[in-house]
Amino acid sequence: DTGVSQDPRHKITKRGQNVTFRCDPISEHNRLYWYRQTLGQGPEFLTYFQNEAQLEKSRLLSDRFSAERPKGSFSTLEIQRTEQGDSAMYLCASIAATSSYNSPLHFGNGTRLTVT
Amino acid sequence: TQLLEQSPQFLSIQEGENLTVYCNSSSVFSSLQWYRQEPGEGPVLLVTVVTGGEVKKLKRLTFQFGDARKDSSLHITAAQPGDTGLYLCAGVQGKLIFGQGTELSVKP
């Protein structure tokens, strides 16, 4: 399977704990996005990388959130001191930077975070 | 403030009925994409519309881009239970900006 892979699929944590999610994009895709989605809503943009450079961060991304893509391949999203409001599906997507605007973002199946 | 407003947010219909979903914005987009998402999965692209006034058909689905490239619609003819899912419009402004989605349920 050469699609976008996210791990874990589900994470249940207690408020105040730190969590880290991993995304493995399609191998030839050098642009990687993170989105957050709550139930029945559309995905909200969090941040994106081109290769290892983080080019944009949403104001939704508080200082408790940090994302990295150290070698320009996989990416991690860490949430420190989780709050109940962080409960959501975290989606990763990738695309080749040279793609046209007609090209789709390829999404993973997400990591569902529940903060108790 | 939602950049892309979708309506309706929820739609429950019987198999065989027709429906239209709207996606509106005050902003101009270089293109608009429609995605479909099933529970527990990521969104999957259905179509991209680029030119103002453009109409694209995908089997029973018809997509239209407004003349001013600020709005779009998705029309489904003779809906089937397999059409059930979350339909998302997304505008391209560097990154993809999504609407809040339309949850469609088609009952047999």
Coordinates of N, CA, C and O in Angstrom, one line a residue, chain B residues 15-99:
Chain B
E15 N -33.9 6.8 -1.0 CA -33.3 6.4 -2.2 C -34.2 6.8 -3.4 O -35.4 6.7 -3.4
G16 N -33.5 7.3 -4.5 CA -34.2 7.7 -5.7 C -34.5 9.2 -5.8 O -34.8 9.7 -6.8
E17 N -34.4 9.9 -4.6 CA -34.6 11.4 -4.6 C -33.4 12.1 -5.2 O -32.2 11.6 -5.2
N18 N -33.6 13.3 -5.6 CA -32.5 14.2 -6.1 C -32.2 15.2 -5.0 O -33.0 15.5 -4.1
L19 N -30.9 15.7 -5.0 CA -30.5 16.7 -4.0 C -29.5 17.6 -4.5 O -28.8 17.2 -5.5
T20 N -29.4 18.8 -3.9 CA -28.3 19.7 -4.3 C -27.7 20.2 -3.0 O -28.3 20.6 -2.0
V21 N -26.3 20.3 -3.0 CA -25.5 20.8 -1.9 C -24.8 22.1 -2.5 O -24.3 22.1 -3.6
Y22 N -24.8 23.1 -1.6 CA -24.3 24.4 -2.0 C -23.0 24.7 -1.2 O -22.9 24.4 0.0
C23 N -22.1 25.4 -1.9 CA -20.9 25.9 -1.3 C -20.7 27.3 -1.7 O -20.5 27.6 -2.9
N24 N -20.7 28.2 -0.7 CA -20.6 29.6 -1.0 C -19.5 30.3 -0.2 O -19.2 30.0 0.9
S25 N -19.0 31.4 -0.9 CA -17.9 32.1 -0.2 C -17.9 33.6 -0.7 O -18.5 33.8 -1.8
S26 N -17.4 34.5 0.0 CA -17.2 35.8 -0.4 C -15.9 36.0 -1.1 O -15.6 37.1 -1.7
S27 N -15.0 35.0 -1.1 CA -13.7 35.0 -1.7 C -13.7 34.3 -3.0 O -14.5 33.4 -3.3
V28 N -12.8 34.7 -3.9 CA -12.6 34.1 -5.1 C -11.5 33.0 -5.0 O -10.5 33.3 -4.3
F29 N -11.7 31.9 -5.6 CA -10.8 30.8 -5.5 C -10.2 30.5 -6.9 O -11.0 30.5 -7.9
S30 N -9.0 30.1 -7.0 CA -8.4 29.7 -8.3 C -9.1 28.4 -8.7 O -9.2 28.1 -9.9
S31 N -9.5 27.5 -7.8 CA -10.2 26.3 -8.1 C -11.0 25.9 -6.9 O -10.6 26.3 -5.7
L32 N -11.9 25.0 -7.1 CA -12.7 24.4 -5.9 C -12.7 22.9 -6.1 O -12.8 22.4 -7.3
Q33 N -12.5 22.2 -5.0 CA -12.5 20.8 -5.1 C -13.7 20.2 -4.2 O -14.1 20.9 -3.2
W34 N -14.3 19.1 -4.6 CA -15.3 18.4 -3.8 C -14.7 17.1 -3.4 O -14.1 16.3 -4.2
Y35 N -14.8 16.8 -2.1 CA -14.3 15.5 -1.6 C -15.5 14.8 -0.9 O -16.5 15.4 -0.5
R36 N -15.4 13.5 -0.8 CA -16.4 12.7 -0.1 C -15.6 11.9 1.0 O -14.5 11.4 0.7
Q37 N -16.2 11.9 2.2 CA -15.5 11.2 3.3 C -16.4 10.3 4.0 O -17.6 10.6 4.3
E38 N -16.0 9.0 4.2 CA -16.7 8.0 4.9 C -16.2 7.9 6.3 O -15.0 8.3 6.6
P39 N -17.0 7.5 7.3 CA -16.6 7.4 8.7 C -15.3 6.6 8.8 O -15.1 5.5 8.3
G40 N -14.4 7.2 9.6 CA -13.1 6.5 9.9 C -12.1 6.5 8.8 O -11.1 5.9 8.8
E41 N -12.4 7.3 7.7 CA -11.5 7.4 6.6 C -11.2 8.9 6.3 O -11.9 9.8 6.7
G42 N -10.1 9.1 5.5 CA -9.8 10.5 5.1 C -10.7 10.9 3.9 O -11.2 10.0 3.2
P43 N -10.8 12.2 3.6 CA -11.5 12.6 2.4 C -10.9 12.1 1.1 O -9.6 12.0 1.1
V44 N -11.7 11.8 0.1 CA -11.2 11.4 -1.2 C -11.8 12.3 -2.2 O -13.0 12.6 -2.2
L45 N -10.9 12.8 -3.1 CA -11.3 13.8 -4.1 C -12.4 13.2 -5.1 O -12.2 12.1 -5.6
L46 N -13.4 14.0 -5.4 CA -14.4 13.6 -6.4 C -14.1 14.4 -7.7 O -14.1 13.8 -8.8
V47 N -13.9 15.7 -7.6 CA -13.7 16.5 -8.8 C -13.1 17.8 -8.4 O -13.1 18.3 -7.2
T48 N -12.4 18.4 -9.4 CA -11.9 19.8 -9.3 C -12.5 20.7 -10.4 O -12.6 20.2 -11.5
V49 N -13.1 21.8 -10.0 CA -13.6 22.7 -11.0 C -12.7 24.0 -11.0 O -12.3 24.4 -9.9
V50 N -12.4 24.5 -12.2 CA -11.4 25.5 -12.3 C -11.9 26.8 -13.0 O -11.6 27.9 -12.6
T51 N -12.7 26.6 -14.0 CA -13.2 27.7 -14.8 C -14.5 28.2 -14.4 O -15.4 27.4 -14.2
G52 N -14.7 29.5 -14.2 CA -16.0 30.0 -13.9 C -17.1 29.5 -14.8 O -16.9 29.6 -16.0
G53 N -18.2 29.0 -14.3 CA -19.3 28.5 -15.1 C -19.1 27.1 -15.5 O -20.0 26.5 -16.1
E54 N -18.0 26.5 -15.1 CA -17.7 25.1 -15.5 C -18.7 24.1 -14.9 O -19.1 24.3 -13.8
V55 N -19.1 23.1 -15.7 CA -20.0 22.0 -15.2 C -19.2 20.7 -15.5 O -18.7 20.5 -16.6
K56 N -19.1 19.9 -14.5 CA -18.5 18.6 -14.6 C -19.5 17.5 -14.1 O -20.2 17.7 -13.1
K57 N -19.5 16.4 -14.8 CA -20.4 15.3 -14.4 C -19.6 14.0 -14.1 O -18.6 13.7 -14.8
L58 N -20.0 13.4 -13.0 CA -19.3 12.1 -12.6 C -20.5 11.2 -12.3 O -21.0 11.2 -11.2
K59 N -20.9 10.4 -13.3 CA -22.0 9.5 -13.2 C -23.3 10.3 -12.8 O -23.7 11.2 -13.6
R60 N -23.8 10.1 -11.7 CA -25.1 10.7 -11.2 C -24.8 12.1 -10.5 O -25.7 12.7 -10.0
L61 N -23.5 12.4 -10.4 CA -23.1 13.7 -9.7 C -22.8 14.7 -10.7 O -22.0 14.5 -11.7
T62 N -23.4 15.9 -10.5 CA -23.1 17.1 -11.4 C -22.5 18.2 -10.5 O -23.2 18.6 -9.6
F63 N -21.4 18.7 -10.9 CA -20.7 19.8 -10.2 C -20.7 21.1 -11.0 O -20.4 21.0 -12.2
Q64 N -21.0 22.2 -10.4 CA -20.9 23.5 -11.1 C -20.1 24.5 -10.3 O -20.2 24.5 -9.1
F65 N -19.3 25.3 -11.1 CA -18.5 26.3 -10.5 C -19.2 27.6 -10.9 O -19.5 27.8 -12.1
G66 N -19.4 28.5 -9.9 CA -20.1 29.8 -10.3 C -19.3 30.6 -11.2 O -18.0 30.5 -11.3
D67 N -19.9 31.5 -11.9 CA -19.3 32.4 -12.9 C -18.1 33.2 -12.3 O -17.1 33.4 -12.9
A68 N -18.4 33.7 -11.0 CA -17.4 34.5 -10.4 C -16.4 33.7 -9.6 O -15.5 34.3 -8.9
R69 N -16.5 32.4 -9.7 CA -15.5 31.5 -8.9 C -15.6 31.7 -7.4 O -14.5 31.6 -6.8
K70 N -16.8 32.0 -6.9 CA -16.9 32.1 -5.5 C -17.8 31.1 -4.9 O -17.9 30.9 -3.7
D71 N -18.5 30.3 -5.7 CA -19.5 29.4 -5.2 C -19.5 28.1 -6.1 O -19.1 28.2 -7.3
S72 N -20.1 27.1 -5.6 CA -20.2 25.8 -6.3 C -21.4 25.0 -5.8 O -21.8 25.3 -4.7
S73 N -21.8 24.1 -6.7 CA -22.9 23.3 -6.2 C -22.6 21.8 -6.7 O -21.9 21.6 -7.6
L74 N -23.2 20.9 -5.9 CA -23.1 19.5 -6.2 C -24.6 19.0 -6.3 O -25.3 19.1 -5.3
H75 N -24.9 18.4 -7.4 CA -26.3 17.9 -7.6 C -26.2 16.4 -7.8 O -25.4 15.9 -8.6
I76 N -26.9 15.6 -7.0 CA -27.0 14.2 -7.1 C -28.3 13.7 -7.6 O -29.4 14.1 -7.0
T77 N -28.4 13.0 -8.7 CA -29.6 12.5 -9.3 C -29.9 11.1 -8.8 O -28.9 10.3 -8.8
A78 N -31.1 10.8 -8.4 CA -31.5 9.4 -8.0 C -30.5 8.9 -7.0 O -29.8 7.9 -7.3
A79 N -30.5 9.5 -5.8 CA -29.5 9.1 -4.8 C -29.7 7.7 -4.4 O -30.8 7.1 -4.4
Q80 N -28.5 7.1 -4.1 CA -28.5 5.7 -3.6 C -27.9 5.6 -2.2 O -27.1 6.5 -1.8
P81 N -28.2 4.5 -1.5 CA -27.6 4.4 -0.1 C -26.1 4.5 -0.1 O -25.5 5.0 0.8
G82 N -25.4 4.1 -1.2 CA -24.0 4.1 -1.3 C -23.5 5.6 -1.4 O -22.3 5.8 -1.3
D83 N -24.4 6.5 -1.6 CA -23.9 7.9 -1.7 C -23.8 8.5 -0.3 O -23.3 9.7 -0.1
T84 N -24.3 7.8 0.7 CA -24.2 8.3 2.1 C -22.7 8.7 2.5 O -21.8 7.9 2.2
G85 N -22.6 9.8 3.1 CA -21.2 10.2 3.5 C -21.2 11.7 3.8 O -22.2 12.4 3.7
L86 N -20.0 12.2 4.1 CA -19.8 13.6 4.3 C -19.2 14.2 3.1 O -18.2 13.8 2.6
Y87 N -19.9 15.2 2.5 CA -19.4 15.9 1.3 C -18.8 17.2 1.7 O -19.4 18.0 2.3
L88 N -17.6 17.4 1.2 CA -16.8 18.6 1.6 C -16.4 19.4 0.3 O -15.9 18.8 -0.6
C89 N -16.7 20.7 0.3 CA -16.1 21.5 -0.7 C -14.8 22.1 -0.1 O -14.7 22.3 1.1
A90 N -13.8 22.4 -1.0 CA -12.6 23.0 -0.5 C -12.0 23.9 -1.6 O -12.0 23.6 -2.8
G91 N -11.6 25.1 -1.1 CA -11.1 26.1 -2.0 C -9.6 26.1 -1.9 O -9.0 25.9 -0.8
V92 N -9.0 26.4 -3.0 CA -7.5 26.4 -3.1 C -7.1 27.9 -2.9 O -7.4 28.7 -3.8
Q93 N -6.4 28.2 -1.8 CA -5.8 29.5 -1.6 C -4.4 29.2 -1.0 O -4.1 29.3 0.2
G94 N -3.5 28.7 -1.9 CA -2.3 28.2 -1.4 C -2.5 26.8 -0.8 O -2.1 25.8 -1.4
K95 N -3.1 26.8 0.3 CA -3.5 25.5 0.9 C -5.0 25.3 0.7 O -5.7 26.2 0.2
L96 N -5.5 24.1 1.0 CA -6.9 23.8 0.9 C -7.7 24.3 2.1 O -7.3 24.0 3.2
I97 N -8.7 25.1 1.9 CA -9.6 25.5 2.9 C -10.9 24.8 2.7 O -11.6 24.9 1.7
F98 N -11.4 24.1 3.8 CA -12.6 23.3 3.6 C -13.8 24.0 4.2 O -13.7 24.8 5.2
G99 N -15.0 23.7 3.6 CA -16.2 24.1 4.2 C -16.5 23.1 5.4 O -15.8 22.2 5.6

